[in-house]
Short mmCIF file of N, CA and C in Angstrom, two decimals:
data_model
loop_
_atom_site.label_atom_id
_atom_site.label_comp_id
_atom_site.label_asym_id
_atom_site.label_seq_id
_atom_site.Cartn_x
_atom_site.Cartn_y
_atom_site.Cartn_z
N UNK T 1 -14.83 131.42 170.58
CA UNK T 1 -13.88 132.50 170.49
C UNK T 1 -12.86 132.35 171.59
N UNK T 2 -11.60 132.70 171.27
CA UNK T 2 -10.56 132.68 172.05
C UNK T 2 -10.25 133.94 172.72
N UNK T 3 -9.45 133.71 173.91
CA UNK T 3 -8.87 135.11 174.40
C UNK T 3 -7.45 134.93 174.66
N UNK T 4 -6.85 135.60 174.42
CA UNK T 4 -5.07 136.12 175.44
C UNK T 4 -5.59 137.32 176.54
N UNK T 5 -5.01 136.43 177.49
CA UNK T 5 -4.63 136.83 178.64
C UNK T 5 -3.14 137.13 178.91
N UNK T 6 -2.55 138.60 178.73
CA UNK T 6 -1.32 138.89 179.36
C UNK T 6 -0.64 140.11 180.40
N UNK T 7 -0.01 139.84 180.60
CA UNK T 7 0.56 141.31 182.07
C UNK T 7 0.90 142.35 180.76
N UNK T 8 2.04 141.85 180.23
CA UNK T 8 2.67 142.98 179.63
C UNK T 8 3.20 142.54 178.65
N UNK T 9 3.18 143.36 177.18
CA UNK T 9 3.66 142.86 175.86
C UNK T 9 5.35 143.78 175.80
N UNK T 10 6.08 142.79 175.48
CA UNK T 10 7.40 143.27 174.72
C UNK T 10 8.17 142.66 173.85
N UNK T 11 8.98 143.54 173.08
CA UNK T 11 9.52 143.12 171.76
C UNK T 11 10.60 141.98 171.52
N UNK T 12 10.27 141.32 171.05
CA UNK T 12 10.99 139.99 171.31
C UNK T 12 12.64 140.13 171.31
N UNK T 13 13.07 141.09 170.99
CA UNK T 13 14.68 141.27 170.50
C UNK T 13 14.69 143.07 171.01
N UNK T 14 16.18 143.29 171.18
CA UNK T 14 16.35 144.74 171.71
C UNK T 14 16.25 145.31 170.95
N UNK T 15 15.85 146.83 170.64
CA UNK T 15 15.67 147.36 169.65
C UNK T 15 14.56 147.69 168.67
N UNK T 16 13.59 146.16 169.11
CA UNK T 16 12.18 146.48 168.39
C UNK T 16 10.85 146.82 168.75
N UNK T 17 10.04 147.00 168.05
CA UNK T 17 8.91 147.75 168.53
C UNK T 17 7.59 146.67 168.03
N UNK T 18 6.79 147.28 169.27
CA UNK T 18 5.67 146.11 169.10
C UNK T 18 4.61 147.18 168.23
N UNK T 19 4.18 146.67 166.96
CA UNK T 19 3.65 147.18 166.02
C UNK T 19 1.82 146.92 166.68
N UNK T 20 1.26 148.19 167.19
CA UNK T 20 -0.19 148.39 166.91
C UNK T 20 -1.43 149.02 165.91
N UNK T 21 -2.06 148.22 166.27
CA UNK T 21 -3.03 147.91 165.29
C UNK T 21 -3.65 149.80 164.86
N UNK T 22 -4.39 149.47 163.64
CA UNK T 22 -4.61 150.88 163.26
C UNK T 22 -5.32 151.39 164.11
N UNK T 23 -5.36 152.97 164.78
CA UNK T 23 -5.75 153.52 165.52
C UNK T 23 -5.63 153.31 166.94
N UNK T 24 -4.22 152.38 167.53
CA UNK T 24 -3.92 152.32 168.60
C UNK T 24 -3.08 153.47 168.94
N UNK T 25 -2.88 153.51 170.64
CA UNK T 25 -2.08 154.57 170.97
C UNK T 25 -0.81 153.90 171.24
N UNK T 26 0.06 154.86 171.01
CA UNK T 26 1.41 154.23 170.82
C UNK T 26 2.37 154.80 171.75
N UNK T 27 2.17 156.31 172.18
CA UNK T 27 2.88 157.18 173.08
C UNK T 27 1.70 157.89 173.19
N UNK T 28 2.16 158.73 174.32
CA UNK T 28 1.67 159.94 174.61
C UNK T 28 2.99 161.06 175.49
N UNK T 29 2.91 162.42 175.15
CA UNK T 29 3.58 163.15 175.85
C UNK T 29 3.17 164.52 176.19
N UNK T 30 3.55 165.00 177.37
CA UNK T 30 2.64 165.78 177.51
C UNK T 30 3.51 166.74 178.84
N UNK T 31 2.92 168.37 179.20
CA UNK T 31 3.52 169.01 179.88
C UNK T 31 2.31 170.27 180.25
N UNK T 32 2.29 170.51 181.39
CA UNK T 32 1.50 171.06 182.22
C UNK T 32 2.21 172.10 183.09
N UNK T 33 1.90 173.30 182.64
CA UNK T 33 2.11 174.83 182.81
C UNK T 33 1.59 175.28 183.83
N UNK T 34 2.47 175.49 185.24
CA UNK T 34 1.17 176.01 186.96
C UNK T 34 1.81 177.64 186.95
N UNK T 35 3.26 178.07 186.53
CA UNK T 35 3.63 179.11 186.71
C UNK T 35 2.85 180.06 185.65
N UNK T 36 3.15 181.35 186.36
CA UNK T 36 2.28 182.60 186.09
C UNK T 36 3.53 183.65 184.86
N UNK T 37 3.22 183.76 183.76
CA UNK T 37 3.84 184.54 183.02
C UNK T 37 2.97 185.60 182.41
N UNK T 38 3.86 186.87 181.69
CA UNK T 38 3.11 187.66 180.49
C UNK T 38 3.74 188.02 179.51
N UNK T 39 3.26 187.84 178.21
CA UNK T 39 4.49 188.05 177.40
C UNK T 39 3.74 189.24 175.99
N UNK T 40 4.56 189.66 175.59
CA UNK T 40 4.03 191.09 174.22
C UNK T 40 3.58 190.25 173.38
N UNK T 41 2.65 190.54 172.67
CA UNK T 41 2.08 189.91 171.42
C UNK T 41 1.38 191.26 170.27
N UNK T 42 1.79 191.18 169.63
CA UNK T 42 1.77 192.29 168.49
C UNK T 42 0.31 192.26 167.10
N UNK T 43 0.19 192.87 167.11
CA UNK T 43 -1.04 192.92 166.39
C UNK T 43 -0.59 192.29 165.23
N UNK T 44 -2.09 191.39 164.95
CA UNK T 44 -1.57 190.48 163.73
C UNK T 44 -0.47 189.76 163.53
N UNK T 45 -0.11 189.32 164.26
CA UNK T 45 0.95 188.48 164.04
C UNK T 45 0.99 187.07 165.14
N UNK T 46 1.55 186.22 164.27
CA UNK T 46 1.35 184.41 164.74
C UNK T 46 2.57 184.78 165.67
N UNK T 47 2.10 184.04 166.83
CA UNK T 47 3.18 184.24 167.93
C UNK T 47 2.88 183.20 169.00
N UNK T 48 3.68 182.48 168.88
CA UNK T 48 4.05 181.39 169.93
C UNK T 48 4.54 181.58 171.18
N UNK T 49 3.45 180.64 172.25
CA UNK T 49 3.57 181.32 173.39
C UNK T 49 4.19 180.42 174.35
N UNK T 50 5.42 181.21 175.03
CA UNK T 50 6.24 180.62 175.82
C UNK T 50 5.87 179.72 176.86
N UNK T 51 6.45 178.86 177.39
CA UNK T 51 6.08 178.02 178.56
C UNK T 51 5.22 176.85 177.80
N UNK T 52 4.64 176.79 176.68
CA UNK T 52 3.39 175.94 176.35
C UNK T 52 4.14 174.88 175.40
N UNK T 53 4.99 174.38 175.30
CA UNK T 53 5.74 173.13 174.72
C UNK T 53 5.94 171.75 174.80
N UNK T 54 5.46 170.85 174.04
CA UNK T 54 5.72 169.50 174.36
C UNK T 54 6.36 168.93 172.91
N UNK T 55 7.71 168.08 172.80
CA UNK T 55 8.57 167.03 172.27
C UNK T 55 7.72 165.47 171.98
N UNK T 56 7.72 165.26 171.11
CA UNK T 56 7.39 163.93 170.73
C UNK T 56 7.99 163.40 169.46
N UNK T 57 8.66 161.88 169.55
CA UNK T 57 10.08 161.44 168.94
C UNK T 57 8.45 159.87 168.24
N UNK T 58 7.83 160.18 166.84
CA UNK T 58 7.03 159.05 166.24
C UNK T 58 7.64 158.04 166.19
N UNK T 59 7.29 156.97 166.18
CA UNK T 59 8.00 155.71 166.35
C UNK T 59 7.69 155.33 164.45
N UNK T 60 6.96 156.11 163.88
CA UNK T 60 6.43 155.49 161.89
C UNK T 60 6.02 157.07 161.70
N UNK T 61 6.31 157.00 160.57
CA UNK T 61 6.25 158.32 159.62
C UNK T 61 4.48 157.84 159.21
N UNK T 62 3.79 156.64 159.22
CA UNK T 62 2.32 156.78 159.12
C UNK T 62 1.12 157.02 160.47
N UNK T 63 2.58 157.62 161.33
CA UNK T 63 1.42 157.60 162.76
C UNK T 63 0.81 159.39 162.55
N UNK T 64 -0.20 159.23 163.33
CA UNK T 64 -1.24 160.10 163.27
C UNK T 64 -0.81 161.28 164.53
N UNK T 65 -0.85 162.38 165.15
CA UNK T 65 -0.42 163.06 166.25
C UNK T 65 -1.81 163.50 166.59
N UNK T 66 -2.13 163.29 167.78
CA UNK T 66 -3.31 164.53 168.45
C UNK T 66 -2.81 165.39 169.29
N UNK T 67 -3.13 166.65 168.73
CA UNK T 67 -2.45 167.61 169.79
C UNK T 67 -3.61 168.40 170.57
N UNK T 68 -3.71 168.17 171.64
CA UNK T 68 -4.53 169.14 172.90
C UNK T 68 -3.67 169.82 173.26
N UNK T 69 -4.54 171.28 173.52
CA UNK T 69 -3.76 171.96 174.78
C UNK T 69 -4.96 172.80 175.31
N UNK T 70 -4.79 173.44 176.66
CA UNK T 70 -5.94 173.85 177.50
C UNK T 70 -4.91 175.32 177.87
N UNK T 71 -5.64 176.63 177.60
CA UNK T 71 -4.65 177.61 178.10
C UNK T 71 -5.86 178.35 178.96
N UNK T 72 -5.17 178.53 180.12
CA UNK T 72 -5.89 179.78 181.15
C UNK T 72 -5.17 181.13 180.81
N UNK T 73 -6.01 182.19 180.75
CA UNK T 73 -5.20 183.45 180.00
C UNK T 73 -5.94 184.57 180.26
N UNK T 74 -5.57 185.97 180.09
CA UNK T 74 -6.72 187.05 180.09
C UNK T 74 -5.67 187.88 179.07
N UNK T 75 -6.08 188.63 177.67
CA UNK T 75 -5.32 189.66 177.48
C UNK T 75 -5.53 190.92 177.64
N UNK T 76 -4.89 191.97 177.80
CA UNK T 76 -4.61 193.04 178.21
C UNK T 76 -5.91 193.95 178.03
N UNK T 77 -6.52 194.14 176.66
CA UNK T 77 -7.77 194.49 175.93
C UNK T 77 -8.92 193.96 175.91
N UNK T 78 -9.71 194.07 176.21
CA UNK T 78 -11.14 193.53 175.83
C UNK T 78 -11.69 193.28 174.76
N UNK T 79 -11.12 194.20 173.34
CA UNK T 79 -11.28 193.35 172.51
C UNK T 79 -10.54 192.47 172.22
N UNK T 80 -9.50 191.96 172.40
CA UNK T 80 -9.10 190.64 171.92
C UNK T 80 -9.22 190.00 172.73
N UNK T 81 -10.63 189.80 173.49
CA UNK T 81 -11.39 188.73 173.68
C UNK T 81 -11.85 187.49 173.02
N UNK T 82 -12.32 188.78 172.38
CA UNK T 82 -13.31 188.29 170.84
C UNK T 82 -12.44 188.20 169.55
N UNK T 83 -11.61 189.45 169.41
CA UNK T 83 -10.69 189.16 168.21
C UNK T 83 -9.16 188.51 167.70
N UNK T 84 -9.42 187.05 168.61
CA UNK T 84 -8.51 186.56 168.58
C UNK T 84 -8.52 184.66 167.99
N UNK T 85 -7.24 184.28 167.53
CA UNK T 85 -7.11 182.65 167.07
C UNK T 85 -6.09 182.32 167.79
N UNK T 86 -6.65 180.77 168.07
CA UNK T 86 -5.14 179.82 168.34
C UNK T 86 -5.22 178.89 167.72
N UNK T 87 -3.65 178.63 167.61
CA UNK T 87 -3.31 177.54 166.59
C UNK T 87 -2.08 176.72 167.30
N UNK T 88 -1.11 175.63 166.57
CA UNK T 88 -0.43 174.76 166.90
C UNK T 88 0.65 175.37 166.15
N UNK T 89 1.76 174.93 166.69
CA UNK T 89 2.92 174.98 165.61
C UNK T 89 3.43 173.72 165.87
N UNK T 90 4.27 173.17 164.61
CA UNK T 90 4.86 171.68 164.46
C UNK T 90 6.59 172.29 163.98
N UNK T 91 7.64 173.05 164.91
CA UNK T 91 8.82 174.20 164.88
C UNK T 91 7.78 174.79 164.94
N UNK T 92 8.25 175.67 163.05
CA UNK T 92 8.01 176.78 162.48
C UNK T 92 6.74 176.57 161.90
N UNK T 93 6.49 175.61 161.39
CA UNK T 93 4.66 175.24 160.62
C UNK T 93 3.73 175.32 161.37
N UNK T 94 3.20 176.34 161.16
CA UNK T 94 1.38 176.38 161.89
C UNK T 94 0.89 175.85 161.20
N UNK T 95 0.02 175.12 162.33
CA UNK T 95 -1.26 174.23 161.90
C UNK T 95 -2.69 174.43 162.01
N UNK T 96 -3.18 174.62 161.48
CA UNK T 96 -4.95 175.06 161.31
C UNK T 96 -5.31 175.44 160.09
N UNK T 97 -6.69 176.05 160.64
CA UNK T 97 -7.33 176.29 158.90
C UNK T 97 -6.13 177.06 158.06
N UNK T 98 -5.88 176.09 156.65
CA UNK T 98 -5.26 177.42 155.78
C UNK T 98 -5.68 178.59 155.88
N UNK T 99 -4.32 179.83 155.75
CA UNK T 99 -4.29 181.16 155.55
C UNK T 99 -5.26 182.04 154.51
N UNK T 100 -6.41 182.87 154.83
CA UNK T 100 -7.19 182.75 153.91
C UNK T 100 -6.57 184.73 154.37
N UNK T 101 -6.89 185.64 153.15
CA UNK T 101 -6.41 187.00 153.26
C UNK T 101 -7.22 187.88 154.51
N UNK T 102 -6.60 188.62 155.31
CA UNK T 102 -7.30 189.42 156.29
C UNK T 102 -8.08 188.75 157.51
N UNK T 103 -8.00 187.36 157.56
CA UNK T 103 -9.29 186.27 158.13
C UNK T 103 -7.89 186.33 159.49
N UNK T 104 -8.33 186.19 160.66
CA UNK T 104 -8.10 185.00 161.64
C UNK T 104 -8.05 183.48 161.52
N UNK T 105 -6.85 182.91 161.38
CA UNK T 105 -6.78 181.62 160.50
C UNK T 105 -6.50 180.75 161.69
N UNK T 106 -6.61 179.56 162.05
CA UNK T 106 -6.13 178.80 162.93
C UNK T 106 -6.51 177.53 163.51
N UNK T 107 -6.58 176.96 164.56
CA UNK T 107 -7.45 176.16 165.31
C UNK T 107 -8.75 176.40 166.15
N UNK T 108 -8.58 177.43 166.73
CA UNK T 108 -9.66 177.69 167.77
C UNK T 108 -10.03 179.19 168.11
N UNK T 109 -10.65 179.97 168.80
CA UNK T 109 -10.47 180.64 169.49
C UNK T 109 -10.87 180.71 170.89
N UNK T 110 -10.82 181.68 171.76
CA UNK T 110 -11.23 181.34 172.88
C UNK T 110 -12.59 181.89 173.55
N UNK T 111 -12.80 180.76 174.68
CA UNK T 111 -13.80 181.28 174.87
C UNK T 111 -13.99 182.77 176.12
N UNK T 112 -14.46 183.01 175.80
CA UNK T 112 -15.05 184.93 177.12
C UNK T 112 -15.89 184.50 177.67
N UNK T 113 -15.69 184.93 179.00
CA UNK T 113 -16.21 184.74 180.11
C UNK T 113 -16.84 185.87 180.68
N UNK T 114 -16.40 186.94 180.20
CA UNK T 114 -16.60 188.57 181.21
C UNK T 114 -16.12 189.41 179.75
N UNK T 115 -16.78 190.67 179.55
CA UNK T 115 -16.21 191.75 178.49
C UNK T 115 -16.71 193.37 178.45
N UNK T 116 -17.58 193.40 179.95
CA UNK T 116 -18.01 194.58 180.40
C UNK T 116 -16.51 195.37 180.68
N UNK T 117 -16.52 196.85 181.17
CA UNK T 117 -15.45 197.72 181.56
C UNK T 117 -14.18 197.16 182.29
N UNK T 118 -14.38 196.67 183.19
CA UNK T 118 -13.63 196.15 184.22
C UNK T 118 -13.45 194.41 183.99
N UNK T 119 -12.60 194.21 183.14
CA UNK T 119 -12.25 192.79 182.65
C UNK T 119 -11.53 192.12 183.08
N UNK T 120 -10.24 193.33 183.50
CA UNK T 120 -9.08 193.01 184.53
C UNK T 120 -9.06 191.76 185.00
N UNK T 121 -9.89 190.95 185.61
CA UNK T 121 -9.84 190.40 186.41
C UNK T 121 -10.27 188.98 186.13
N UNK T 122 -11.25 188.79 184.79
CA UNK T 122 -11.94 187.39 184.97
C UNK T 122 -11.33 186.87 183.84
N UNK T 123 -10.80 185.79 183.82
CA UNK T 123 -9.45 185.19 182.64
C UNK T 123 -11.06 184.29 181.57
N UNK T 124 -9.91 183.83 180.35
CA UNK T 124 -10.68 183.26 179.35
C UNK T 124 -9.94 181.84 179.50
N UNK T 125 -10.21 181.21 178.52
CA UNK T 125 -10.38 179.88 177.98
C UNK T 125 -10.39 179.47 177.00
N UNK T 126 -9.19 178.54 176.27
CA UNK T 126 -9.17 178.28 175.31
C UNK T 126 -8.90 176.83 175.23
N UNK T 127 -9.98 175.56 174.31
CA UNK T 127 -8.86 174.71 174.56
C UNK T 127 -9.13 174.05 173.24
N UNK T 128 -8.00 173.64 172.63
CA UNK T 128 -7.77 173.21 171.00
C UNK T 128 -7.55 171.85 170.44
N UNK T 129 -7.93 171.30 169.45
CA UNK T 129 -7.42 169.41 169.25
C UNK T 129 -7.37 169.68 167.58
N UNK T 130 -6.00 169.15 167.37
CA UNK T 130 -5.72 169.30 166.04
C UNK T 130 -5.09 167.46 165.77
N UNK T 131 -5.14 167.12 164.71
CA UNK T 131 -4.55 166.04 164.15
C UNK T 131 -3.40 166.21 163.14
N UNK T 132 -2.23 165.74 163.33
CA UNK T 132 -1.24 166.06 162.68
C UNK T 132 -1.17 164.72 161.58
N UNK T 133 -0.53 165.37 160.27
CA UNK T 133 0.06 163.95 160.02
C UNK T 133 1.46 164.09 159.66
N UNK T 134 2.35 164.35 160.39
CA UNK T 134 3.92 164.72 159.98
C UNK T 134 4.89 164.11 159.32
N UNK T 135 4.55 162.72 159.03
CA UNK T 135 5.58 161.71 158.32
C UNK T 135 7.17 161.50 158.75
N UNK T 136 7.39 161.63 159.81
CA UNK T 136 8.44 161.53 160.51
C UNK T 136 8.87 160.85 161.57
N UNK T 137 10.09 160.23 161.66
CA UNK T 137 10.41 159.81 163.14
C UNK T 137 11.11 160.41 164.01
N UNK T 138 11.35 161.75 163.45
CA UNK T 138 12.51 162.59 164.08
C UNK T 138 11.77 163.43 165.21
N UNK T 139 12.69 163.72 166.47
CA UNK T 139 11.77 164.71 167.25
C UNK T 139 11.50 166.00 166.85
N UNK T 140 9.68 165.95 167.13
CA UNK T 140 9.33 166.99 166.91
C UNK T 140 8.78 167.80 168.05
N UNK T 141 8.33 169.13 167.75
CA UNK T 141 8.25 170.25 169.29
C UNK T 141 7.55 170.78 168.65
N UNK T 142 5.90 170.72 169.63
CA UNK T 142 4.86 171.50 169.37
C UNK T 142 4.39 172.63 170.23
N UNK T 143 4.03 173.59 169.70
CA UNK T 143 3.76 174.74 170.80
C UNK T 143 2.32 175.55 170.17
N UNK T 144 1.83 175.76 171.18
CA UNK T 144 0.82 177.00 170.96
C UNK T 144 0.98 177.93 170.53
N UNK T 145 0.11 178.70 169.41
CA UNK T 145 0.45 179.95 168.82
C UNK T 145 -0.86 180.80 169.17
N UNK T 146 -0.55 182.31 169.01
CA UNK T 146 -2.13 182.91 169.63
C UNK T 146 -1.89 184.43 168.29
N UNK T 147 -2.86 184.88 167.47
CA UNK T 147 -3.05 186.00 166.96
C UNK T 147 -4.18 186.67 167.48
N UNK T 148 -4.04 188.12 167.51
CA UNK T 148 -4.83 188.80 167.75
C UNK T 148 -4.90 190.20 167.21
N UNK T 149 -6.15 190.89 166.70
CA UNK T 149 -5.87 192.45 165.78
C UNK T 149 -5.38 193.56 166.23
N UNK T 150 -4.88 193.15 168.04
CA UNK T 150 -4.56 194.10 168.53
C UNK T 150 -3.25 194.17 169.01
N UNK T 151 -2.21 195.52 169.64
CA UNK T 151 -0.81 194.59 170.45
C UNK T 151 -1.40 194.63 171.72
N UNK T 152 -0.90 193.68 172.15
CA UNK T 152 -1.84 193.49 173.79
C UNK T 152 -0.49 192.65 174.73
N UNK T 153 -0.73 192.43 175.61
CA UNK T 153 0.38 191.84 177.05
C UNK T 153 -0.57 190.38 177.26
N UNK T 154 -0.10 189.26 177.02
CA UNK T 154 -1.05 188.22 176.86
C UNK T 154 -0.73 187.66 178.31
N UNK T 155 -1.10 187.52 179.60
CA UNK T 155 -1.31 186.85 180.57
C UNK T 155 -1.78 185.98 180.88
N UNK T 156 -0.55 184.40 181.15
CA UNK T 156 -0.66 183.27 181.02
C UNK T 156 -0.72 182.58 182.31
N UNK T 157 -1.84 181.92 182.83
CA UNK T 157 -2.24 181.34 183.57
C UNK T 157 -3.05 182.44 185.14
N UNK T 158 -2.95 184.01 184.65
CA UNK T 158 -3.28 184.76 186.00
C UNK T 158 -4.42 185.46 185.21
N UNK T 159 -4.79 186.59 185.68
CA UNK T 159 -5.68 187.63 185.61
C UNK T 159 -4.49 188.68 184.74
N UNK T 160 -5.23 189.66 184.58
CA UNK T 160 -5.04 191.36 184.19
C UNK T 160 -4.39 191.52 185.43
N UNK T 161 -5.00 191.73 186.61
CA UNK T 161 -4.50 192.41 187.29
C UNK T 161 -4.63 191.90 188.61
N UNK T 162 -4.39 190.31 188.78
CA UNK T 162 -3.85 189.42 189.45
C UNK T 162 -3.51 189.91 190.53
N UNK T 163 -4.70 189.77 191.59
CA UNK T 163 -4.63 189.95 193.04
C UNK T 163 -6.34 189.90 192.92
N UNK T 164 -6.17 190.26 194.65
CA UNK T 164 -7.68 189.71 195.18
C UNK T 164 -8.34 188.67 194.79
N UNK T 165 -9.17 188.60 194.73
CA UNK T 165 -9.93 187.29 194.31
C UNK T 165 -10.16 186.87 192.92
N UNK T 166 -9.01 187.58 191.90
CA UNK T 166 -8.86 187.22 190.62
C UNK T 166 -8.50 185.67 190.59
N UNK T 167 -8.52 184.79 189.56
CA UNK T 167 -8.53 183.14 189.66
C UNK T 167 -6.70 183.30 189.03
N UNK T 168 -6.43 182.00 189.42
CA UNK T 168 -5.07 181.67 189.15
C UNK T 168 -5.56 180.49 188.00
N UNK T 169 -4.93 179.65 187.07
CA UNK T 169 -5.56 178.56 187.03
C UNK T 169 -4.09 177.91 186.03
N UNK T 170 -4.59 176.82 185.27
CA UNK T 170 -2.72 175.96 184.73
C UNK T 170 -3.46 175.96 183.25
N UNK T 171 -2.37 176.12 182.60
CA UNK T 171 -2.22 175.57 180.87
C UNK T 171 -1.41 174.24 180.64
N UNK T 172 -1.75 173.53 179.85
CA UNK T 172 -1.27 172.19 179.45
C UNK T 172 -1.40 172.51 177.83
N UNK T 173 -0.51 171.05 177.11
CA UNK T 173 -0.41 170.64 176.13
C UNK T 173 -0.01 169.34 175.89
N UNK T 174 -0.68 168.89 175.12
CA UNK T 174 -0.61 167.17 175.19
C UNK T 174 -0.52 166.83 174.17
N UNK T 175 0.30 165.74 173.40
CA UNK T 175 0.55 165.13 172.02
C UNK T 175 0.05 163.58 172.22
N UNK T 176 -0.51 162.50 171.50
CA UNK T 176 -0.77 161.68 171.72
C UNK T 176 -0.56 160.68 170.34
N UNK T 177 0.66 159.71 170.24
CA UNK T 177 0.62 159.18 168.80
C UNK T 177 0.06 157.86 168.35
N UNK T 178 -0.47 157.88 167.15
CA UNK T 178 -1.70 157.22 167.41
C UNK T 178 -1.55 156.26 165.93
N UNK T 179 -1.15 154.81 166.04
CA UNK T 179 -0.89 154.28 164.94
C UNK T 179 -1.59 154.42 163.74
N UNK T 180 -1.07 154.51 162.18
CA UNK T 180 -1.65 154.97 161.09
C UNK T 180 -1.85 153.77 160.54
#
């Protein structure tokens, strides 16, 4: 058996692309959230949450997308601890389980940490991996979406009531394209 040994592969002529094999990675892009926001989120309703965005430009309409993202969060209520989904958006297209009537539809939900009286303070956890298949080479912009049955003040990356020894912590989102 033979081997190649090389530093670095590039395209023999300007302009072209070195074609990998199925299930190689081809790009990755990605953006990591340290600032502290809160934004309204309305009962029942898909709502995309600010600050949580990453751009990725496919190099083949048969490449594959993995989308991660990791959100630190607490919302306002205690129940939408428990009564809540996250999902992806690709723009305007959410991505997750099809829309089924009255259901919480999506990618994930998060996980609870604390849900006694005094919640204020101990944040949740959510973190999601979806596979896209978009057929495109055009740039696309993916963002986190969050529903919940309640209207609540969704607090992104702090506590409820952020001070004392409440935790601070970061949200990310990561795209990764992955030859088809």
């Amino acid at each position: 058996m033979s081997k190649i040994f090389v530093n670095e592969l590039a395209p023999k002529t300007t302009g072209s692309k070195i074609i990998m094999p199925q299930g190689g990675i081809i790009q990755m892009q990605f953006m990591q959230q340290t600032s502290i926001s809160s934004q309204s989120i309305s009962a029942n309703t898909d709502t995309i949450l600010a600050n949580i965005t990453v751009n990725i430009t496919p190099v083949s309409t048969s490449s594959i997308i993995k989308i991660e993202a990791q959100v630190f969060f607490e919302p306002s209520t205690t129940g939408s601890e428990y009564n809540n989904i996250f999902s992806f958006f690709r723009g305007s297209t959410k991505l997750g389980h099809p829309e089924t009537s009255s259901r919480l539809c999506g990618v994930s939900n998060s996980v609870t940490s604390y849900t006694a009286g005094d919640a204020g303070s101990t944040p949740s956890m959510a973190y999601l991996t979806f596979f896209d298949s978009p057929s495109s080479t055009s740039q696309l912009t993916y963002q986190v979406g969050y529903r919940t049955l309640e209207n609540i003040t969704f607090y992104l990356n702090r506590t409820v009531t952020n001070g004392g020894n409440a935790e601070l912590g970061i949200s990310n989102i990561c795209v990764t394209e992955i030859a088809g």
